[in-house]
Short mmCIF file of C-alpha atoms in Angstrom, two decimals:
data_model
loop_
_atom_site.label_atom_id
_atom_site.label_comp_id
_atom_site.label_asym_id
_atom_site.label_seq_id
_atom_site.Cartn_x
_atom_site.Cartn_y
_atom_site.Cartn_z
CA MET A 22 -14.73 -24.98 -14.43
CA LYS A 23 -11.19 -24.10 -15.39
CA ARG A 24 -9.72 -24.83 -18.81
CA LYS A 25 -6.17 -24.58 -20.05
CA LEU A 26 -5.08 -23.16 -23.40
CA LEU A 27 -1.69 -22.87 -25.01
CA TYR A 28 -0.49 -19.42 -26.00
CA THR A 29 2.26 -19.63 -28.62
CA ILE A 30 4.99 -17.04 -28.89
CA GLY A 31 7.34 -17.06 -31.87
CA VAL A 32 10.92 -15.89 -31.54
CA PHE A 33 12.63 -13.22 -33.63
CA ALA A 34 15.46 -14.91 -35.47
CA ALA A 35 18.17 -12.40 -34.54
CA LEU A 36 18.79 -13.04 -30.82
CA PHE A 37 21.42 -11.79 -28.44
CA THR A 38 24.10 -14.43 -28.14
CA ALA A 39 23.47 -14.89 -24.45
CA GLY A 40 19.78 -15.29 -25.11
CA GLU A 41 20.42 -18.07 -27.62
CA ALA A 42 22.61 -19.91 -25.16
CA ALA A 43 20.03 -19.71 -22.41
CA GLY A 44 17.05 -20.52 -24.64
CA GLN A 45 15.29 -17.27 -23.80
CA THR A 46 12.38 -15.85 -25.82
CA LEU A 47 13.46 -12.48 -27.19
CA ILE A 48 12.30 -9.82 -29.59
CA ARG A 49 15.13 -7.65 -30.85
CA GLN A 50 15.18 -4.38 -32.79
CA GLY A 51 18.63 -2.87 -33.16
CA ASN A 52 20.13 -2.48 -29.70
CA VAL A 53 16.81 -3.02 -27.92
CA ALA A 54 15.79 -6.52 -26.85
CA VAL A 55 12.58 -7.63 -25.14
CA GLU A 56 12.59 -10.95 -23.29
CA VAL A 57 9.13 -12.47 -22.77
CA ASN A 58 9.21 -14.05 -19.32
CA GLY A 59 5.60 -15.13 -19.25
CA LEU A 60 1.97 -14.47 -20.09
CA SER A 61 -0.85 -15.59 -17.82
CA GLN A 62 -4.59 -15.16 -17.86
CA ALA A 63 -6.52 -15.20 -14.59
CA GLY A 64 -10.07 -14.07 -14.14
CA ASP A 65 -10.67 -11.35 -16.68
CA SER A 66 -7.10 -10.07 -17.04
CA LEU A 67 -4.12 -11.02 -19.18
CA TYR A 68 -0.83 -10.44 -17.37
CA VAL A 69 2.26 -9.66 -19.44
CA ASP A 70 5.72 -10.09 -17.91
CA MET A 71 8.73 -9.02 -19.98
CA HIS A 72 12.23 -7.66 -19.49
CA LEU A 73 13.63 -4.93 -21.73
CA THR A 74 17.34 -4.30 -22.32
CA VAL A 75 18.86 -1.32 -24.14
CA LEU A 76 22.48 -1.26 -25.29
CA GLY A 77 24.40 1.80 -26.43
CA LYS A 78 23.01 4.76 -28.33
CA ASN A 79 19.84 4.43 -30.42
CA VAL A 80 18.46 7.91 -31.21
CA ALA A 81 19.92 11.34 -31.92
CA SER A 82 20.02 13.94 -29.15
CA ASP A 83 16.90 15.81 -30.33
CA GLU A 84 14.90 12.72 -31.24
CA SER A 85 12.92 9.97 -29.53
CA ALA A 86 11.71 6.46 -30.33
CA ASP A 87 8.79 4.60 -28.77
CA TYR A 88 9.04 0.81 -28.54
CA ILE A 89 5.48 -0.53 -28.39
CA PRO A 90 4.66 -4.21 -27.74
CA VAL A 91 1.50 -5.15 -29.65
CA LEU A 92 -0.72 -8.22 -29.26
CA VAL A 93 -1.84 -9.28 -32.75
CA ALA A 94 -4.27 -11.97 -33.93
CA GLY A 95 -5.57 -11.51 -37.47
CA ARG A 96 -7.34 -8.15 -37.54
CA ASP A 97 -7.45 -7.89 -33.74
CA THR A 98 -4.67 -5.86 -32.12
CA LEU A 99 -3.95 -4.28 -28.77
CA ALA A 100 -1.03 -1.91 -28.23
CA LEU A 101 0.56 -2.16 -24.80
CA PRO A 102 2.13 0.87 -23.07
CA ALA A 103 5.29 2.06 -24.82
CA VAL A 104 8.83 2.30 -23.54
CA SER A 105 10.12 5.66 -24.77
CA LEU A 106 13.81 6.24 -25.51
CA ARG A 107 14.75 9.91 -25.70
CA GLY A 108 17.96 11.53 -26.83
CA LYS A 109 19.84 13.86 -24.50
CA ASN A 110 18.17 17.13 -25.53
CA ASN A 111 14.79 15.49 -26.08
CA TYR A 112 14.90 14.01 -22.56
CA LYS A 113 15.74 17.43 -21.06
CA ALA A 114 12.81 18.98 -22.90
CA TYR A 115 10.56 16.19 -21.59
CA GLN A 116 11.70 16.74 -17.99
CA ARG A 117 11.24 20.49 -18.33
CA LYS A 118 7.71 19.99 -19.67
CA LEU A 119 6.85 17.79 -16.68
CA ALA A 120 8.35 20.30 -14.24
CA LEU A 121 6.18 23.09 -15.64
CA MET A 122 2.93 21.12 -15.45
CA SER A 123 0.42 21.81 -12.73
CA PRO A 124 -0.51 18.81 -10.54
CA ARG A 125 -3.79 18.46 -12.45
CA GLU A 126 -2.05 18.62 -15.84
CA ARG A 127 0.53 16.10 -14.68
CA GLU A 128 -2.18 13.74 -13.50
CA ALA A 129 -4.12 14.04 -16.76
CA ALA A 130 -0.94 13.30 -18.71
CA ARG A 131 -0.49 10.01 -16.86
CA TYR A 132 -3.38 8.49 -18.76
CA ASP A 133 -1.46 8.59 -22.05
CA ALA A 134 2.05 8.36 -20.62
CA PRO A 135 4.51 5.65 -21.69
CA PHE A 136 5.22 2.71 -19.38
CA ARG A 137 8.67 4.22 -18.82
CA VAL A 138 10.75 7.05 -20.30
CA LEU A 139 14.49 6.36 -20.54
CA GLN A 140 17.28 8.70 -21.53
CA ASP A 141 19.22 7.17 -24.40
CA ASP A 142 22.89 6.97 -23.58
CA LYS A 143 25.82 5.50 -25.45
CA ARG A 144 27.38 4.39 -22.18
CA GLY A 145 26.59 0.95 -20.76
CA MET A 146 23.37 -1.04 -20.62
CA ARG A 147 19.98 -0.12 -19.22
CA SER A 148 17.25 -2.60 -18.36
CA LEU A 149 13.83 -2.63 -16.79
CA ASP A 150 11.11 -5.08 -15.84
CA TYR A 151 7.94 -4.60 -17.86
CA ARG A 152 4.77 -5.91 -16.21
CA VAL A 153 1.27 -4.88 -17.24
CA ALA A 154 -2.23 -6.32 -17.03
CA VAL A 155 -4.90 -5.80 -19.66
CA ALA A 156 -8.51 -6.86 -19.98
CA TYR A 157 -8.58 -10.39 -21.39
CA GLN A 158 -10.45 -11.02 -24.66
CA PRO A 159 -10.93 -14.44 -26.29
CA TRP A 160 -9.07 -13.49 -29.48
CA MET A 161 -5.88 -13.22 -27.42
CA ASP A 162 -5.71 -17.05 -27.30
CA ALA A 163 -4.33 -16.98 -30.87
CA ALA A 164 -2.28 -13.79 -30.62
CA ARG A 165 1.40 -13.15 -31.23
CA ILE A 166 3.51 -10.25 -29.98
CA ASP A 167 4.92 -7.66 -32.40
CA LEU A 168 7.30 -4.87 -31.51
CA LYS A 169 6.36 -1.61 -33.21
CA VAL A 170 8.95 1.16 -33.29
CA VAL A 171 7.71 4.72 -33.76
CA GLY A 172 10.55 7.19 -34.23
CA CYS A 173 10.60 10.95 -34.53
CA ASN A 174 12.74 12.75 -37.09
CA CYS A 175 12.07 16.45 -37.71
CA GLY A 176 8.37 16.05 -37.07
CA LYS A 177 7.90 13.05 -39.38
CA SER A 178 7.00 9.63 -37.96
CA ARG A 179 8.22 6.32 -39.20
CA GLU A 180 6.94 2.89 -38.16
CA THR A 181 8.63 -0.50 -38.35
CA ASN A 182 6.85 -3.67 -37.24
CA VAL A 183 9.21 -6.36 -35.97
CA SER A 184 7.23 -9.57 -35.51
CA MET A 185 8.45 -12.56 -33.58
CA ALA A 186 8.83 -15.11 -36.34
CA PRO A 187 9.19 -18.87 -35.60
CA SER A 188 12.63 -19.70 -34.25
CA GLU A 189 15.09 -21.47 -36.48
CA THR A 190 16.04 -23.75 -33.58
CA GLY A 191 12.87 -25.48 -32.58
CA GLY A 192 9.68 -23.44 -32.86
CA GLY A 193 8.00 -21.08 -30.47
CA ARG A 194 7.96 -21.15 -26.72
CA LYS A 195 4.59 -22.10 -25.23
CA VAL A 196 3.15 -20.50 -22.13
CA VAL A 197 0.17 -21.97 -20.30
CA ILE A 198 -2.74 -19.60 -19.69
CA VAL A 199 -5.28 -20.60 -17.05
CA HIS A 200 -8.83 -19.43 -17.68
CA GLY A 201 -11.22 -19.07 -14.78
CA GLY A 202 -14.25 -17.04 -13.80
CA ASN A 203 -14.67 -14.87 -10.71
CA LEU A 204 -14.65 -16.60 -7.34
CA ILE A 205 -17.71 -14.63 -6.27
CA THR A 206 -20.40 -12.39 -7.71
CA PRO A 207 -19.16 -9.01 -6.47
CA HIS A 208 -21.20 -6.46 -4.56
CA PHE A 209 -20.03 -2.86 -4.95
CA ALA A 210 -20.38 0.19 -2.71
CA TYR A 211 -19.62 3.85 -3.42
CA LEU A 212 -18.96 6.87 -1.22
CA ARG A 213 -21.37 9.80 -1.47
CA PRO A 214 -19.39 13.09 -1.46
CA GLY A 215 -20.46 16.01 0.67
CA GLU A 216 -21.90 19.14 -0.89
CA GLU A 217 -19.47 21.92 -1.82
CA ALA A 218 -20.85 25.13 -0.31
CA VAL A 219 -18.90 27.44 -2.63
CA LYS A 220 -17.38 26.03 -5.79
CA GLN A 221 -14.09 27.88 -6.05
CA ARG A 222 -11.74 26.96 -8.88
CA THR A 223 -8.33 28.03 -10.14
CA VAL A 224 -6.83 27.82 -13.61
CA SER A 225 -3.35 28.96 -14.60
CA ARG A 226 -1.02 29.24 -17.56
CA VAL A 227 2.70 29.93 -17.90
CA ALA A 228 3.77 32.34 -20.66
CA TYR A 229 7.33 32.66 -21.99
CA LEU A 230 7.02 36.05 -23.62
CA ASP A 231 9.77 37.58 -25.73
CA PHE A 232 10.86 41.18 -25.19
CA PRO A 233 13.74 43.19 -26.61
CA VAL A 234 16.59 43.51 -24.09
CA GLY A 235 15.61 45.91 -21.30
CA SER A 236 12.17 46.56 -22.80
CA ALA A 237 8.70 45.96 -21.34
CA ARG A 238 6.78 46.71 -24.53
CA LEU A 239 4.67 43.69 -25.46
CA ASP A 240 4.59 43.11 -29.21
CA PRO A 241 2.33 40.17 -30.15
CA ALA A 242 4.29 39.68 -33.38
CA TYR A 243 7.70 39.60 -31.66
CA GLY A 244 9.48 36.24 -31.25
CA ASN A 245 7.15 33.47 -30.12
CA ASN A 246 4.63 35.83 -28.50
CA ARG A 247 1.74 34.95 -30.78
CA ASP A 248 1.69 31.33 -29.57
CA GLU A 249 2.30 32.27 -25.93
CA LEU A 250 -0.48 34.86 -25.92
CA PHE A 251 -2.83 32.34 -27.51
CA ARG A 252 -2.14 29.90 -24.64
CA VAL A 253 -3.00 32.55 -22.05
CA SER A 254 -5.95 33.96 -23.99
CA SER A 255 -7.52 30.53 -24.33
CA ILE A 256 -8.43 30.39 -20.64
CA PHE A 257 -9.81 33.93 -20.71
CA SER A 258 -11.91 33.12 -23.77
CA ALA A 259 -13.29 30.00 -22.09
CA LEU A 260 -14.16 31.86 -18.88
CA SER A 261 -15.67 34.87 -20.61
CA GLY A 262 -17.88 32.58 -22.69
CA ASP A 263 -19.20 30.67 -19.69
CA SER A 264 -22.21 32.29 -18.03
CA TYR A 265 -21.90 29.96 -15.01
CA VAL A 266 -18.52 31.25 -13.84
CA HIS A 267 -17.55 34.47 -12.08
CA PRO A 268 -13.85 35.50 -12.02
CA ASP A 269 -12.82 36.74 -8.55
CA ARG A 270 -9.11 37.52 -8.97
CA ILE A 271 -6.57 37.48 -11.79
CA THR A 272 -2.98 37.27 -10.54
CA ILE A 273 -0.16 37.92 -13.00
CA THR A 274 3.28 37.16 -11.58
CA GLY A 275 6.52 37.98 -13.35
CA TYR A 276 9.58 35.85 -12.54
CA ALA A 277 13.19 36.70 -13.30
CA SER A 278 16.43 34.83 -13.80
CA PRO A 279 19.18 35.82 -11.35
CA GLU A 280 21.65 37.57 -13.66
CA GLY A 281 21.72 41.36 -13.17
CA SER A 282 20.74 43.33 -10.09
CA ARG A 283 17.67 42.41 -8.09
CA ALA A 284 16.27 45.95 -8.34
CA ILE A 285 16.47 45.92 -12.14
CA ASN A 286 15.02 42.43 -12.31
CA ARG A 287 12.11 43.43 -10.10
CA SER A 288 11.31 46.54 -12.07
CA LEU A 289 11.56 44.85 -15.45
CA SER A 290 9.55 41.76 -14.42
CA GLU A 291 6.75 43.87 -12.90
CA ARG A 292 6.56 46.08 -15.97
CA ARG A 293 6.45 43.07 -18.29
CA ALA A 294 3.73 41.43 -16.17
CA GLY A 295 1.85 44.73 -16.28
CA ALA A 296 2.18 44.76 -20.08
CA LEU A 297 0.48 41.37 -20.22
CA ALA A 298 -2.26 42.63 -17.88
CA GLY A 299 -2.81 45.58 -20.19
CA TYR A 300 -3.04 43.27 -23.18
CA LEU A 301 -5.70 41.14 -21.47
CA THR A 302 -7.79 44.01 -20.08
CA GLY A 303 -8.02 45.45 -23.58
CA ARG A 304 -9.52 42.23 -24.92
CA TYR A 305 -11.70 40.81 -22.15
CA ALA A 306 -14.43 42.50 -20.16
CA PHE A 307 -13.22 41.49 -16.71
CA PRO A 308 -12.99 44.38 -14.19
CA ALA A 309 -9.55 45.97 -13.99
CA ALA A 310 -9.88 45.94 -10.17
CA ILE A 311 -9.56 42.15 -9.98
CA TYR A 312 -6.10 42.18 -11.65
CA ASP A 313 -3.15 41.78 -9.29
CA VAL A 314 0.30 42.28 -10.87
CA ARG A 315 3.30 41.25 -8.79
CA PHE A 316 6.98 40.31 -8.88
CA GLY A 317 7.62 36.63 -8.16
CA GLY A 318 11.31 37.10 -7.53
CA GLU A 319 14.46 35.66 -8.98
CA ASP A 320 13.30 32.08 -9.29
CA TRP A 321 15.95 30.14 -7.40
CA ALA A 322 13.55 27.30 -6.58
CA GLU A 323 12.90 26.59 -10.25
CA LEU A 324 16.60 26.93 -11.05
CA LEU A 325 17.38 24.33 -8.38
CA SER A 326 14.81 21.99 -9.92
CA LEU A 327 16.33 22.39 -13.38
CA VAL A 328 19.82 21.72 -12.02
CA GLU A 329 18.64 18.63 -10.11
CA ASN A 330 17.08 17.17 -13.24
CA SER A 331 20.10 17.92 -15.43
CA ARG A 332 23.39 16.20 -16.11
CA MET A 333 25.45 19.37 -15.99
CA LYS A 334 29.05 19.16 -14.83
CA GLY A 335 29.52 20.02 -11.16
CA LYS A 336 25.78 19.97 -10.41
CA GLU A 337 26.31 18.84 -6.80
CA SER A 338 28.31 21.99 -6.00
CA VAL A 339 25.74 24.19 -7.72
CA GLU A 340 22.89 22.55 -5.79
CA ALA A 341 24.73 23.04 -2.47
CA ILE A 342 25.35 26.73 -3.18
CA ILE A 343 21.72 27.38 -4.11
CA ARG A 344 20.51 25.59 -1.00
CA TYR A 345 22.90 26.90 1.62
CA VAL A 346 24.45 30.20 0.55
CA PRO A 347 22.13 33.15 1.33
CA ASP A 348 20.70 35.07 -1.60
CA SER A 349 21.33 38.41 0.12
CA ILE A 350 24.80 39.98 0.13
CA ASP A 351 26.94 39.28 3.21
CA GLU A 352 28.51 42.72 3.71
CA VAL A 353 31.19 41.37 6.05
CA ARG A 354 32.50 38.65 3.76
CA ASN A 355 31.38 40.40 0.55
CA ILE A 356 29.72 37.28 -0.84
CA SER A 357 26.27 36.28 -2.05
CA ARG A 358 24.77 33.21 -3.66
CA LYS A 359 25.04 34.84 -7.06
CA LYS A 360 28.70 35.81 -6.62
CA VAL A 361 29.69 32.36 -5.34
CA LEU A 362 28.03 30.73 -8.35
CA MET A 363 29.68 33.14 -10.78
CA ASP A 364 33.11 32.35 -9.29
CA LEU A 365 32.61 28.57 -9.19
CA ASP A 366 35.04 26.67 -11.49
CA GLY A 367 36.04 29.79 -13.36
CA GLY A 368 32.41 30.67 -14.12
CA ASP A 369 31.73 27.63 -16.34
CA PRO A 370 28.61 26.44 -14.44
CA TRP A 371 27.22 29.98 -14.41
CA ARG A 372 27.69 30.38 -18.17
CA TYR A 373 26.12 26.96 -18.74
CA MET A 374 23.03 27.89 -16.69
CA LEU A 375 22.87 31.30 -18.36
CA ARG A 376 22.57 29.57 -21.70
CA LYS A 377 20.54 26.48 -20.79
CA PHE A 378 18.35 27.34 -17.78
CA PHE A 379 17.93 31.08 -17.36
CA PRO A 380 15.57 31.59 -20.35
CA ALA A 381 13.09 29.19 -18.70
CA LEU A 382 13.15 31.26 -15.49
CA ARG A 383 12.07 34.45 -17.24
CA ARG A 384 8.37 33.72 -17.37
CA THR A 385 4.98 35.12 -16.44
CA VAL A 386 2.40 33.04 -14.59
CA VAL A 387 -1.26 33.93 -15.02
CA LYS A 388 -3.66 32.54 -12.41
CA VAL A 389 -7.42 33.06 -12.40
CA ASP A 390 -9.47 32.32 -9.29
CA TYR A 391 -13.17 32.02 -10.05
CA THR A 392 -16.47 30.81 -8.61
CA VAL A 393 -18.84 28.41 -10.36
CA ALA A 394 -22.62 28.29 -10.00
CA SER A 395 -24.43 25.21 -8.67
CA PHE A 396 -26.36 22.98 -11.09
CA ASP A 397 -29.53 20.93 -11.05
CA LEU A 398 -29.35 17.42 -12.53
CA PRO A 399 -30.15 18.25 -16.19
CA GLN A 400 -27.62 21.11 -16.10
CA ALA A 401 -25.02 18.92 -14.39
CA ARG A 402 -25.38 16.19 -17.03
CA GLN A 403 -24.79 18.76 -19.74
CA GLN A 404 -21.80 20.25 -17.92
CA ALA A 405 -20.28 16.77 -17.49
CA LEU A 406 -20.12 16.55 -21.28
CA GLU A 407 -19.10 20.12 -22.09
CA ARG A 408 -17.30 21.64 -19.05
CA PRO A 409 -16.67 18.93 -16.45
CA GLN A 410 -14.32 21.25 -14.54
CA ASN A 411 -17.42 23.18 -13.46
CA LEU A 412 -18.90 20.30 -11.46
CA SER A 413 -18.42 19.45 -7.82
CA LEU A 414 -17.84 15.86 -6.73
CA ALA A 415 -21.38 15.76 -5.34
CA GLU A 416 -22.73 16.84 -8.73
CA PHE A 417 -20.62 14.20 -10.48
CA PHE A 418 -22.06 11.60 -8.10
CA ALA A 419 -25.62 12.73 -8.83
CA VAL A 420 -24.93 12.50 -12.58
CA ALA A 421 -23.51 8.98 -12.22
CA GLN A 422 -26.52 7.85 -10.17
CA SER A 423 -28.85 9.07 -12.91
CA TYR A 424 -27.47 6.38 -15.26
CA PRO A 425 -27.93 2.61 -14.96
CA ALA A 426 -25.30 1.13 -12.61
CA GLY A 427 -22.40 -0.29 -14.60
CA SER A 428 -23.35 1.43 -17.86
CA ASP A 429 -20.71 3.17 -19.95
CA GLU A 430 -22.10 6.58 -18.93
CA TYR A 431 -22.09 5.56 -15.27
CA ASN A 432 -18.45 4.44 -15.33
CA GLU A 433 -17.26 7.32 -17.50
CA THR A 434 -18.74 9.82 -15.03
CA PHE A 435 -16.60 8.43 -12.20
CA GLU A 436 -13.56 8.41 -14.52
CA THR A 437 -14.13 12.06 -15.43
CA ALA A 438 -14.59 12.97 -11.77
CA VAL A 439 -11.20 11.54 -10.79
CA ARG A 440 -9.53 13.37 -13.69
CA MET A 441 -10.97 16.63 -12.36
CA PHE A 442 -10.11 15.78 -8.72
CA PRO A 443 -6.99 13.56 -9.00
CA ASP A 444 -5.94 14.01 -5.36
CA ASP A 445 -9.36 13.56 -3.76
CA ARG A 446 -9.80 10.44 -1.64
CA ILE A 447 -13.50 9.96 -2.44
CA ALA A 448 -12.96 10.51 -6.17
CA ASN A 449 -10.24 7.84 -6.23
CA ILE A 450 -12.23 5.32 -4.20
CA ASN A 451 -15.30 5.69 -6.43
CA ALA A 452 -13.19 5.52 -9.60
CA ALA A 453 -11.57 2.34 -8.27
CA VAL A 454 -14.98 0.77 -7.59
CA ALA A 455 -16.20 1.72 -11.06
CA ALA A 456 -13.05 0.18 -12.55
CA LEU A 457 -13.66 -3.02 -10.56
CA SER A 458 -17.22 -3.17 -11.85
CA ARG A 459 -15.98 -3.15 -15.46
CA ARG A 460 -13.13 -5.57 -14.58
CA ASP A 461 -10.37 -3.05 -15.19
CA TYR A 462 -8.12 -4.19 -12.38
CA VAL A 463 -5.09 -2.22 -13.51
CA SER A 464 -6.95 1.09 -13.14
CA ALA A 465 -8.59 -0.04 -9.90
CA ALA A 466 -5.22 -0.81 -8.34
CA ARG A 467 -3.80 2.50 -9.52
CA TYR A 468 -6.62 4.49 -7.93
CA LEU A 469 -6.47 2.54 -4.67
CA ASP A 470 -2.70 3.02 -4.46
CA ARG A 471 -3.18 6.81 -4.42
CA ILE A 472 -5.32 6.78 -1.31
CA ASP A 473 -4.06 7.52 2.18
CA VAL A 474 -5.91 4.87 4.12
CA VAL A 475 -8.31 6.14 6.76
CA PRO A 476 -9.04 3.60 9.54
CA GLY A 477 -12.61 2.40 9.37
CA GLU A 478 -13.13 3.42 5.72
CA SER A 479 -15.45 0.53 4.90
CA VAL A 480 -15.93 1.35 1.20
CA TYR A 481 -12.16 1.34 0.69
CA ASP A 482 -11.84 -1.97 2.57
CA ASN A 483 -14.59 -3.51 0.44
CA ALA A 484 -12.87 -2.32 -2.74
CA MET A 485 -9.51 -3.75 -1.63
CA GLY A 486 -11.15 -7.07 -0.84
CA LEU A 487 -12.78 -7.15 -4.29
CA LEU A 488 -9.49 -6.34 -6.01
CA LEU A 489 -7.76 -9.23 -4.24
CA VAL A 490 -10.52 -11.74 -4.88
CA LEU A 491 -11.32 -10.73 -8.48
CA ARG A 492 -7.84 -9.97 -9.81
CA ASP A 493 -5.69 -12.31 -7.72
CA ARG A 494 -8.33 -14.93 -6.74
CA ASP A 495 -6.84 -14.71 -3.25
CA ALA A 496 -9.65 -15.39 -0.80
CA ALA A 497 -7.34 -15.50 2.22
CA LYS A 498 -6.03 -11.96 1.68
CA ALA A 499 -9.44 -10.60 0.68
CA ARG A 500 -11.28 -11.92 3.74
CA PRO A 501 -9.84 -9.50 6.38
CA TYR A 502 -10.86 -6.51 4.26
CA PHE A 503 -14.44 -7.79 3.88
CA GLU A 504 -14.58 -8.59 7.60
CA LYS A 505 -13.48 -5.06 8.61
CA ALA A 506 -15.99 -3.46 6.26
CA ALA A 507 -18.79 -5.79 7.38
CA ARG A 508 -18.09 -5.01 11.06
CA ALA A 509 -18.41 -1.33 10.16
CA GLY A 510 -21.92 -2.06 8.86
CA LEU A 511 -21.36 -2.06 5.07
CA GLU A 512 -23.99 -4.36 3.59
CA ALA A 513 -22.07 -4.94 0.33
CA ALA A 514 -19.09 -6.23 2.33
CA ARG A 515 -21.31 -8.60 4.30
CA GLN A 516 -22.70 -9.97 1.02
CA ASN A 517 -19.19 -10.40 -0.38
CA LEU A 518 -18.10 -12.17 2.80
CA ASP A 519 -21.09 -14.52 2.66
CA ALA A 520 -20.35 -15.28 -1.00
CA LEU A 521 -16.73 -15.96 -0.17
CA ASP A 522 -17.74 -18.31 2.65
CA ALA A 523 -20.09 -20.16 0.32
CA VAL A 524 -17.30 -20.70 -2.21
CA THR A 525 -14.53 -21.64 0.21
CA GLY A 526 -16.66 -23.46 2.76
CA ASN A 527 -14.55 -21.79 5.41
CA LYS A 528 -16.75 -19.93 7.87
CA PRO A 529 -14.62 -17.78 10.18
CA ALA A 530 -14.72 -18.48 13.91
CA PRO A 531 -17.12 -16.27 15.90
CA PRO A 532 -15.55 -13.23 17.57
CA ALA A 533 -14.21 -13.71 21.09
CA ALA A 534 -17.03 -11.68 22.62
CA GLU A 535 -19.61 -13.93 20.95
CA ASN A 536 -17.85 -17.07 22.21
CA ALA A 537 -17.86 -15.69 25.73
CA ALA A 538 -21.57 -14.94 25.51
CA LYS A 539 -22.29 -18.50 24.35
CA GLY A 540 -20.25 -19.81 27.29
CA ARG A 541 -22.28 -17.75 29.73
CA ARG A 542 -25.55 -19.05 28.22
CA LYS A 543 -24.36 -22.68 28.64
CA ARG A 544 -23.57 -22.11 32.30
#
């Protein structure tokens, strides 16, 4: 049985003029306004639909501010994903940090990432649609929305809560929320991963070591070396303290920025990479024979990425030169990529990159390839808690199956597996099914969206059908997915299809082949 409740939203008294004229529901803090378009509850999710507008400049170049919508009812609160405004330099640092992340680090960061990151700009207006879904809880029936602003100023945080107070012109706007249970009792299916014959893993770190000009002597106390060496040493300490891993190769690659001659850059980068190798061999008992020191080159690819993500003047010309002018010297025309860049616009772009981008190119990448032992179930359960990166997907699956289906440990095991294998199809399907089982439809949709659909993948089809019927209550769209999975022989899909038929009273017509067979029997 469905019931209807009224969800009351107050309105912050200081509205944009246009908003007042149109009767819109807005929250405003400075030059940032949030318009609440609607809230709706269906099944076990609360859907939030808002529109955010930013005018002019709000934060200093090196600072940021997070605007966080918060549902509040008495002592119950739920913070929704933030919209982060970043000043010019802060935004560049954020983009650079993302560019330097490995795919696995970037995927892990998504779990705590803001809803959207915007560069703050004094020019014009920026706006975005803000739509999220969260797990519905009964206390939300009496909730209001606050806007919390968390700013950064020299490492110190400040917080300001801006609540939507009752409007001076006629009270709060009311939005109808429809409550309703699931259309069907869902039946879930998971994919069993294949065994991994040899568990080979790779871990890497990027070090920005400081050296005196022209020197390859590594001084841990020089510049920022202490912190950079700690970052690199942390992976060596973890591997050396793990009796289940065996390092196979340690590759240390030195990269250079393009100023100066290539020969000098190669020699200096190799010697500096070798200095780091010497530092590590003196502290960790890994065989010297597995170290491989090499020159990565003048890193034009990374420079191109930095230029593309910048707002430097004349960036289009710089990008074209890096892409299309050969790096090597053309003896006939006496030009090279480097020379053309240095001559561009009187050398201004070159000097800008020399100051802003080149220091980031002078780096050393340390990569360790290693092999991990196989585990029995008790060992695997312990590794899942302490060193989940050591497990294979098959071992994760065995650990999950050792817990009661639907338990916190069961679901968390599938969540951990997809964090360790963010690009794996089976890991994402199983994480989506686990999310569906705990009614986390936002996460389920995110995992399913990552998957390249394979025809005939019945577990995926069953999961898509469940998402549509549980989240959207859309039996018509869910049915074809259940039918495909049931035809492939998936029992859970057949049960879901039968349950859907029982609810809708809409049995599908028999397949054409079955109709033909019945016709033959009648004749």
